[in-house]
Amino acid sequence: MLKRTVLYEKHLALGAKMVPFGGWEMPVSYQGIINEHKAVRERAGLFDIGHMGLLRIGGKELPFLQSLTTNDASLLAVGRCQYSILCNERGGTVDDILLYRFADHYLIVCNASNTDKVVAWLTQHSSGKVEIAPLINLCAISLQGPLALPLAEKGLGFSLSSLKRNHTVSAAPLIVSRTGYTGEDGIELVLPKELCLDYWEKFLALGAVPCGLGARDTLRLEAGLPLYGHEYDDETSPLEAGYAWAVKLNKGPFIGKESLARRSAALPKRLFGLNVEGRSIPRQGNQLFDEEGKEVGTVTSGTFSPTFSRPIALAYINDPAIAIGSRIFVNIRGVKQAAAIVDKTFYKRVK
Amino acid sequence: MNYPENLKYTKEHEWAKADGPAVLVGITDFAQDSLGDVVYVELPPVGKELLAGKEFGVVESVKSVSSLFAPINGTVVEANSALEGNPALINTSPYAEGWIVKVKPANPADLNGLLSATEYQKTLS
């Protein structure tokens, strides 16, 4: 049985197409992925992210968190959030998370599909002494785009002018963070379930466009942001995905540290972008070949880019000789399509 | 969803319609709606022999790729070149401007063996 967020009925009323995702029944789009994508790039889009896992971790658990995350949680001040990764002993990724610190507790936001796995992982390593509580009475929505901040200020009724990137402001019972997964400016709002529909309606009335998982995927892909199950899995480390900055090998011991140190000396694969010639779209699992016909990697995500009106893809390359500018071939449905290796960040916001 | 009575359908969501001695082929309203924004159509070359039930091209949307299956045996006499510049015609006009190929049927009577609009709609429920 798929789970539903508190906005489920609202999505149906808005004409959304619903799909299963990570154990949830979520909107994939309302009025078309391309329109929703462009709304976020040009104005403001509103996403239901109530499927994501929200876990409360007791207050004095810095050593516990440090022992499980790759980033340095000791540098995380109250009122801020930090991108971090939970790795297994092999250096593979259990999940990528956002870690929030508040005065008396931490909050972990994890991927919907990994929530049960993350809870089990944390519990397994807590010796039963740490409070790990799924926040089942909370949910979250995300407002993204160049107009997201002014629109959020109107809807929330307070100023966000001092809210910097990766900072939070708590206006009980609301938690607002300047974060997102689209490559645009924006906020994520964690709030009690009973208030969710009110704020959703309020932001829509102010002009935000409802956006589904389809646009969320094309937006994150253009921005080169990894998605668990595509760029991350239990065998792939954040180093390969290009997140060395979130792996602090000079902090104290943490699970996976030795494996990550070994991997960093000679990465087994690296994540790049692909610009393919022609209009066929590379999809997850398509294989890559060099000019001699040797297999050199695999596509992890591919889509049509609404911003650039052409196919784009992310791919892992296992041949260290291949770099940005190299020419390779993607096997798309049996046809080898020429492609250029590019940086994985296709889209960068003009600030 | 709209399924015109004057068209014939397949359970793979193609439609076919007699157009003089030829047959026009496209995908149904249900198919275009399920795919979402169509961004590319891989069209067969003129002269290609189509076999009923076999793949003759693909339609790509932002989210996914779908095969096109020939409704009848025949030969491609024209592909809709308007789709090269504007594949979204399949979304906006699946039964008219969004037609995909024009086929010379091997046996014109084959069209009669396809599903009626009512029969097709039953396969959707």
XYZ file of C-alpha atoms in Angstrom:
476
model
C 0.000 0.000 0.000
C 1.493 3.309 -1.086
C 1.635 6.147 1.417
C 0.040 9.502 0.694
C 1.014 12.947 1.870
C -1.525 15.330 3.395
C -1.718 17.077 0.009
C -2.858 13.961 -1.894
C -6.469 15.105 -2.416
C -5.239 18.541 -3.439
C -2.948 17.035 -6.085
C -5.900 15.149 -7.584
C -8.005 18.315 -7.554
C -5.202 20.101 -9.412
C -5.285 17.383 -12.090
C -1.962 15.784 -11.190
C -0.810 12.497 -12.629
C 0.136 10.361 -9.649
C 2.950 7.797 -9.686
C 4.556 5.487 -7.133
C 7.861 6.866 -5.837
C 9.876 5.547 -2.909
C 6.807 3.913 -1.375
C 4.638 7.013 -1.846
C 1.970 8.003 -4.330
C 3.247 11.359 -5.578
C 2.411 13.840 -8.359
C 4.726 13.437 -11.365
C 3.252 16.503 -13.085
C 0.176 18.717 -13.201
C 0.307 20.694 -16.462
C 3.365 19.162 -18.131
C 6.937 18.743 -16.968
C 8.361 21.345 -19.366
C 5.979 24.092 -18.202
C 6.632 23.298 -14.559
C 10.380 23.206 -15.114
C 10.317 26.610 -16.794
C 8.153 28.068 -14.031
C 10.913 27.196 -11.552
C 13.703 28.569 -13.743
C 11.816 31.797 -14.500
C 9.421 32.423 -11.591
C 8.502 30.165 -8.674
C 7.402 26.546 -8.387
C 5.926 24.713 -5.419
C 6.723 21.074 -4.612
C 5.187 18.624 -2.165
C 8.205 17.003 -0.504
C 6.161 15.400 2.248
C 7.487 12.006 1.167
C 10.995 12.764 2.406
C 12.088 11.230 5.683
C 12.262 13.602 8.678
C 14.122 12.186 11.673
C 14.675 13.859 14.997
C 17.983 13.028 16.664
C 18.360 13.837 20.347
C 20.228 16.935 21.433
C 23.647 15.904 22.656
C 24.513 13.481 19.963
C 27.314 15.192 18.083
C 29.768 12.281 18.608
C 27.114 9.854 17.328
C 26.456 11.955 14.223
C 30.173 12.522 13.627
C 30.767 8.777 13.661
C 28.152 8.187 10.931
C 28.426 11.161 8.567
C 31.157 12.140 6.112
C 30.864 15.907 6.552
C 32.116 17.630 9.723
C 29.027 18.030 11.913
C 31.121 19.838 14.552
C 31.224 22.829 12.191
C 27.436 22.960 12.055
C 26.180 25.906 14.117
C 22.701 26.123 15.623
C 20.268 27.347 12.966
C 22.176 25.953 10.028
C 22.038 22.888 7.845
C 24.696 20.842 6.168
C 24.739 18.435 3.244
C 26.217 15.156 4.428
C 26.424 11.476 3.522
C 25.934 8.286 5.514
C 28.460 5.756 4.217
C 28.781 2.050 4.874
C 32.114 0.386 5.792
C 32.951 -0.038 2.093
C 32.546 3.696 1.484
C 29.317 3.075 -0.424
C 26.369 5.369 0.209
C 23.604 4.447 2.661
C 21.930 7.771 1.896
C 22.696 11.417 1.261
C 21.046 13.691 3.809
C 20.522 17.232 4.983
C 21.464 17.616 8.648
C 19.859 20.528 10.541
C 21.029 21.667 13.948
C 18.673 23.300 16.437
C 19.267 24.413 20.020
C 18.159 21.130 21.553
C 18.167 18.561 18.752
C 19.205 17.675 15.229
C 16.996 16.956 12.246
C 17.907 14.599 9.410
C 16.101 14.911 6.083
C 16.644 11.757 4.041
C 15.351 10.245 0.810
C 11.821 8.809 0.926
C 12.916 5.460 -0.465
C 15.700 5.189 2.130
C 13.863 6.323 5.259
C 13.426 2.849 6.734
C 17.006 1.944 5.826
C 18.362 5.125 7.434
C 16.357 4.592 10.636
C 17.649 1.004 10.808
C 21.224 2.124 10.114
C 21.151 4.837 12.771
C 19.466 2.549 15.303
C 21.953 -0.250 14.638
C 24.844 2.091 15.449
C 23.286 3.913 18.378
C 23.591 1.145 20.997
C 20.046 2.070 21.958
C 21.212 5.262 23.665
C 20.242 7.827 21.054
C 16.771 9.254 20.491
C 15.950 8.569 16.805
C 12.371 9.580 16.151
C 10.630 9.758 12.754
C 8.657 13.029 12.864
C 5.388 11.606 11.622
C 3.383 14.718 12.477
C 5.479 16.959 10.235
C 5.668 17.341 6.489
C 7.506 19.595 4.068
C 6.963 21.689 0.957
C 9.545 23.446 -1.207
C 9.258 26.773 -2.987
C 11.913 27.238 -5.680
C 12.803 29.817 -8.298
C 14.005 33.399 -8.723
C 10.751 34.705 -7.201
C 10.624 32.105 -4.410
C 12.024 34.321 -1.658
C 9.741 37.342 -2.105
C 6.784 35.000 -2.571
C 7.679 33.062 0.573
C 7.969 36.292 2.567
C 4.455 37.291 1.508
C 3.024 33.884 2.305
C 4.807 33.494 5.617
C 4.306 37.071 6.722
C 7.870 37.686 7.851
C 11.129 38.800 6.267
C 13.692 36.312 5.021
C 16.237 38.957 4.047
C 18.753 37.736 6.632
C 18.263 34.072 5.697
C 21.461 32.936 4.022
C 22.005 29.805 1.956
C 21.910 26.686 4.183
C 20.635 28.663 7.155
C 17.316 28.141 8.843
C 14.858 30.346 10.624
C 12.489 28.786 13.116
C 9.208 30.614 13.532
C 7.480 27.973 15.626
C 5.902 25.776 14.478
C 7.512 26.497 11.087
C 11.089 25.720 10.073
C 12.252 27.603 6.992
C 15.580 26.778 5.373
C 17.164 28.366 2.340
C 17.783 25.098 0.579
C 16.538 23.160 -2.408
C 17.172 20.597 -5.083
C 16.613 22.530 -8.288
C 19.675 24.700 -8.881
C 17.584 27.776 -8.064
C 17.262 29.966 -5.024
C 14.426 28.915 -2.755
C 13.236 27.638 0.569
C 12.120 24.385 2.095
C 9.418 24.626 4.725
C 9.027 21.940 7.390
C 5.726 22.296 9.202
C 2.992 20.431 11.092
C 0.790 18.359 8.779
C -2.348 20.256 9.787
C -0.859 23.528 8.487
C 0.491 22.121 5.236
C -2.579 22.617 3.056
C -2.964 26.249 4.256
C 0.548 27.185 3.203
C 0.305 25.194 -0.021
C -2.868 27.111 -0.967
C -1.357 30.400 0.137
C 1.738 30.011 -2.059
C -0.374 28.926 -5.050
C -2.659 31.930 -4.578
C 0.430 34.158 -4.650
C 1.397 32.745 -8.038
C 3.605 29.719 -7.362
C 3.126 26.960 -9.949
C 2.546 23.438 -8.568
C 5.382 21.197 -9.745
C 5.728 17.433 -9.657
C 8.513 14.905 -9.428
C 9.068 15.064 -13.194
C 10.202 18.683 -13.064
C 12.076 18.027 -9.832
C 14.105 15.422 -11.729
C 14.830 17.559 -14.824
C 15.760 20.518 -12.604
C 18.164 18.545 -10.408
C 19.672 16.850 -13.456
C 20.400 20.172 -15.188
C 22.007 21.345 -11.941
C 24.137 18.165 -11.783
C 22.690 17.131 -8.410
C 22.889 13.409 -7.611
C 19.826 11.276 -6.870
C 19.943 8.119 -4.783
C 19.343 5.060 -6.948
C 20.920 6.811 -9.919
C 24.216 8.493 -8.994
C 24.357 7.039 -5.465
C 23.976 3.463 -4.272
C 25.362 1.100 -1.640
C 28.585 0.615 -3.637
C 29.161 4.163 -4.915
C 30.810 6.735 -2.665
C 30.251 10.490 -2.567
C 33.813 10.929 -3.885
C 32.853 9.396 -7.214
C 29.720 11.565 -7.341
C 31.899 14.696 -7.031
C 31.163 15.438 -3.378
C 34.709 15.337 -1.990
C 33.934 18.671 -0.305
C 31.376 16.891 1.876
C 33.821 14.117 2.848
C 36.113 15.350 5.617
C 38.878 12.755 5.828
C 40.751 14.943 8.361
C 38.003 14.769 10.995
C 37.837 11.963 13.599
C 36.852 8.375 12.847
C 33.601 7.669 11.017
C 32.118 4.653 9.252
C 33.651 4.249 5.818
C 36.570 6.611 6.442
C 39.352 4.113 5.640
C 37.632 2.916 2.474
C 37.001 6.487 1.366
C 40.665 7.387 1.972
C 41.700 4.431 -0.194
C 39.181 5.335 -2.882
C 40.290 8.971 -2.957
C 43.787 7.877 -4.026
C 42.409 6.232 -7.165
C 38.719 6.758 -7.840
C 37.119 3.726 -9.500
C 34.814 6.018 -11.487
C 33.902 9.688 -11.810
C 30.623 11.437 -12.579
C 30.437 13.604 -15.705
C 27.843 15.235 -17.895
C 27.115 14.088 -21.449
C 26.165 16.223 -24.411
C 24.889 13.811 -27.036
C 24.675 14.529 -30.725
C 21.258 13.827 -32.167
C 17.978 13.831 -30.303
C 17.719 10.369 -28.773
C 17.852 10.631 -24.998
C 20.379 8.514 -23.086
C 18.662 6.726 -20.180
C 19.887 5.052 -17.003
C 21.838 1.898 -17.819
C 22.923 2.847 -21.361
C 26.572 1.885 -21.826
C 29.384 4.179 -22.948
C 32.247 3.265 -25.271
C 35.447 5.017 -26.324
C 36.488 5.445 -29.955
C 38.158 2.002 -29.926
C 34.917 0.379 -28.772
C 36.086 -0.313 -25.204
C 33.374 0.057 -22.566
C 34.184 3.070 -20.388
C 31.079 3.719 -18.309
C 27.330 3.817 -17.795
C 24.604 6.453 -17.915
C 23.021 7.035 -14.491
C 20.327 9.605 -15.426
C 19.208 11.099 -18.704
C 16.448 13.410 -19.778
C 15.399 16.100 -22.192
C 16.614 19.428 -20.828
C 13.780 21.966 -20.973
C 16.273 24.828 -20.464
C 18.578 23.842 -23.323
C 15.980 21.983 -25.478
C 18.217 18.975 -26.015
C 19.079 15.666 -24.332
C 21.434 15.730 -21.331
C 22.703 12.921 -19.142
C 24.884 12.100 -16.159
C 27.252 9.156 -16.437
C 29.951 7.380 -14.495
C 33.231 7.003 -16.388
C 35.606 4.277 -15.226
C 38.541 5.162 -17.521
C 40.865 7.768 -15.920
C 42.098 8.824 -19.381
C 38.678 10.261 -20.234
C 38.145 13.883 -19.208
C 36.028 16.908 -20.024
C 36.201 17.397 -23.791
C 36.678 13.700 -24.581
C 34.480 12.190 -27.262
C 32.700 8.946 -26.479
C 29.720 6.944 -27.726
C 26.475 6.062 -25.944
C 24.637 2.907 -26.897
C 21.006 4.037 -27.129
C 18.710 1.149 -28.146
C 21.526 -0.491 -30.091
C 22.689 2.643 -31.906
C 26.002 4.227 -30.905
C 25.424 7.942 -30.576
C 28.440 10.289 -30.371
C 28.668 12.418 -27.213
C 31.032 14.887 -25.580
C 32.072 14.638 -21.941
C 31.221 17.858 -20.095
C 31.043 19.081 -16.518
C 28.056 17.574 -14.689
C 26.682 21.019 -13.810
C 24.783 21.856 -16.996
C 22.915 24.734 -15.417
C 24.306 27.373 -13.067
C 22.049 30.050 -11.702
C 23.056 33.635 -12.473
C 23.211 35.300 -9.058
C -9.959 11.599 -23.219
C -11.117 11.539 -26.803
C -11.366 8.443 -29.076
C -12.951 9.325 -32.421
C -15.414 6.740 -33.775
C -14.029 6.951 -37.314
C -10.585 5.611 -36.319
C -9.334 2.076 -35.716
C -7.155 1.265 -32.693
C -4.627 -1.240 -31.365
C -4.169 -2.380 -27.792
C -0.647 -0.879 -28.015
C -2.318 2.563 -28.239
C -1.878 3.317 -31.930
C -4.688 4.568 -34.129
C -5.089 4.005 -37.882
C -7.325 5.709 -40.409
C -7.897 5.179 -44.137
C -6.641 8.186 -46.109
C -7.494 7.466 -49.745
C -5.542 4.341 -50.677
C -3.131 4.892 -47.748
C -3.480 4.577 -43.971
C -2.468 7.238 -41.460
C -1.038 6.043 -38.150
C -0.537 7.858 -34.869
C -0.811 7.344 -31.108
C -3.965 7.757 -29.056
C -4.969 10.498 -26.662
C -4.440 8.026 -23.818
C -0.891 7.311 -25.038
C 0.101 10.964 -25.390
C -1.363 11.797 -21.988
C 0.481 8.904 -20.328
C 3.774 9.906 -21.943
C 3.531 13.592 -21.089
C 5.529 16.188 -23.054
C 6.761 14.464 -26.229
C 10.221 15.774 -27.130
C 11.416 13.461 -29.914
C 9.956 11.019 -32.415
C 12.234 8.574 -34.198
C 10.527 8.293 -37.585
C 11.038 5.386 -39.987
C 12.442 6.119 -43.460
C 10.120 6.172 -46.463
C 10.057 2.708 -47.999
C 10.409 0.862 -44.705
C 8.355 -2.321 -44.553
C 6.133 -2.486 -41.477
C 4.940 -5.715 -39.921
C 1.806 -5.680 -37.788
C 2.721 -5.758 -34.103
C 6.416 -4.998 -34.734
C 8.244 -1.847 -33.633
C 8.693 0.802 -36.326
C 9.915 3.817 -34.306
C 9.995 5.366 -30.843
C 8.419 8.307 -29.082
C 10.440 9.962 -26.330
C 8.928 12.112 -23.636
C 10.854 13.921 -20.925
C 10.262 10.999 -18.584
C 10.299 7.911 -20.762
C 10.695 6.240 -24.130
C 7.988 4.179 -25.826
C 8.043 1.968 -28.888
C 5.676 2.519 -31.785
C 4.094 -0.698 -33.078
C 2.755 -1.100 -36.599
C -1.030 -1.648 -36.614
C -0.951 -3.440 -39.994
C 1.485 -4.782 -42.607
C 2.524 -2.183 -45.158
C 5.131 0.205 -46.519
C 5.899 3.694 -45.228
C 5.081 6.232 -47.943
C 5.528 9.344 -45.805
C 6.619 10.290 -42.285
C 5.266 13.439 -40.633
C 8.238 15.795 -40.966
C 6.407 18.460 -38.907
C 7.178 16.303 -35.855
C 10.911 16.883 -36.333
C 10.557 20.551 -35.456
C 7.511 20.240 -33.228
C 7.144 16.814 -31.594
C 4.633 18.327 -29.138
C 2.032 18.136 -31.949
C 1.517 14.593 -30.685
C 0.309 16.071 -27.377
C -1.735 18.926 -28.780
C -3.269 17.132 -31.763
C -2.791 13.360 -31.518
C -5.378 12.512 -34.214
C -4.685 15.252 -36.776
C -1.477 17.311 -36.941
C 0.281 14.754 -34.742
C -0.052 11.843 -37.178
C 3.193 9.869 -37.397
C 3.388 7.841 -40.610
C 1.398 7.280 -43.782
C 1.448 3.626 -44.817
C 0.536 1.835 -48.027
C -1.242 -1.227 -46.628
C -0.252 -4.687 -47.874
C -3.925 -5.579 -47.605
C -6.404 -2.704 -47.120
C -8.902 -5.054 -45.480
C -6.492 -5.486 -42.523
C -7.809 -2.219 -41.121
C -11.118 -3.918 -40.388
C -9.406 -6.336 -38.037
C -8.361 -3.549 -35.654
C -10.298 -2.391 -32.597
C -13.198 0.041 -32.744
C -13.188 3.111 -30.467
C -15.499 1.295 -28.047
C -13.385 -1.866 -28.049
C -10.211 0.161 -27.504
C -11.705 2.048 -24.560
C -12.582 -1.286 -22.966
C -8.874 -2.230 -23.009
C -8.125 0.891 -20.970
C -10.419 0.129 -18.056
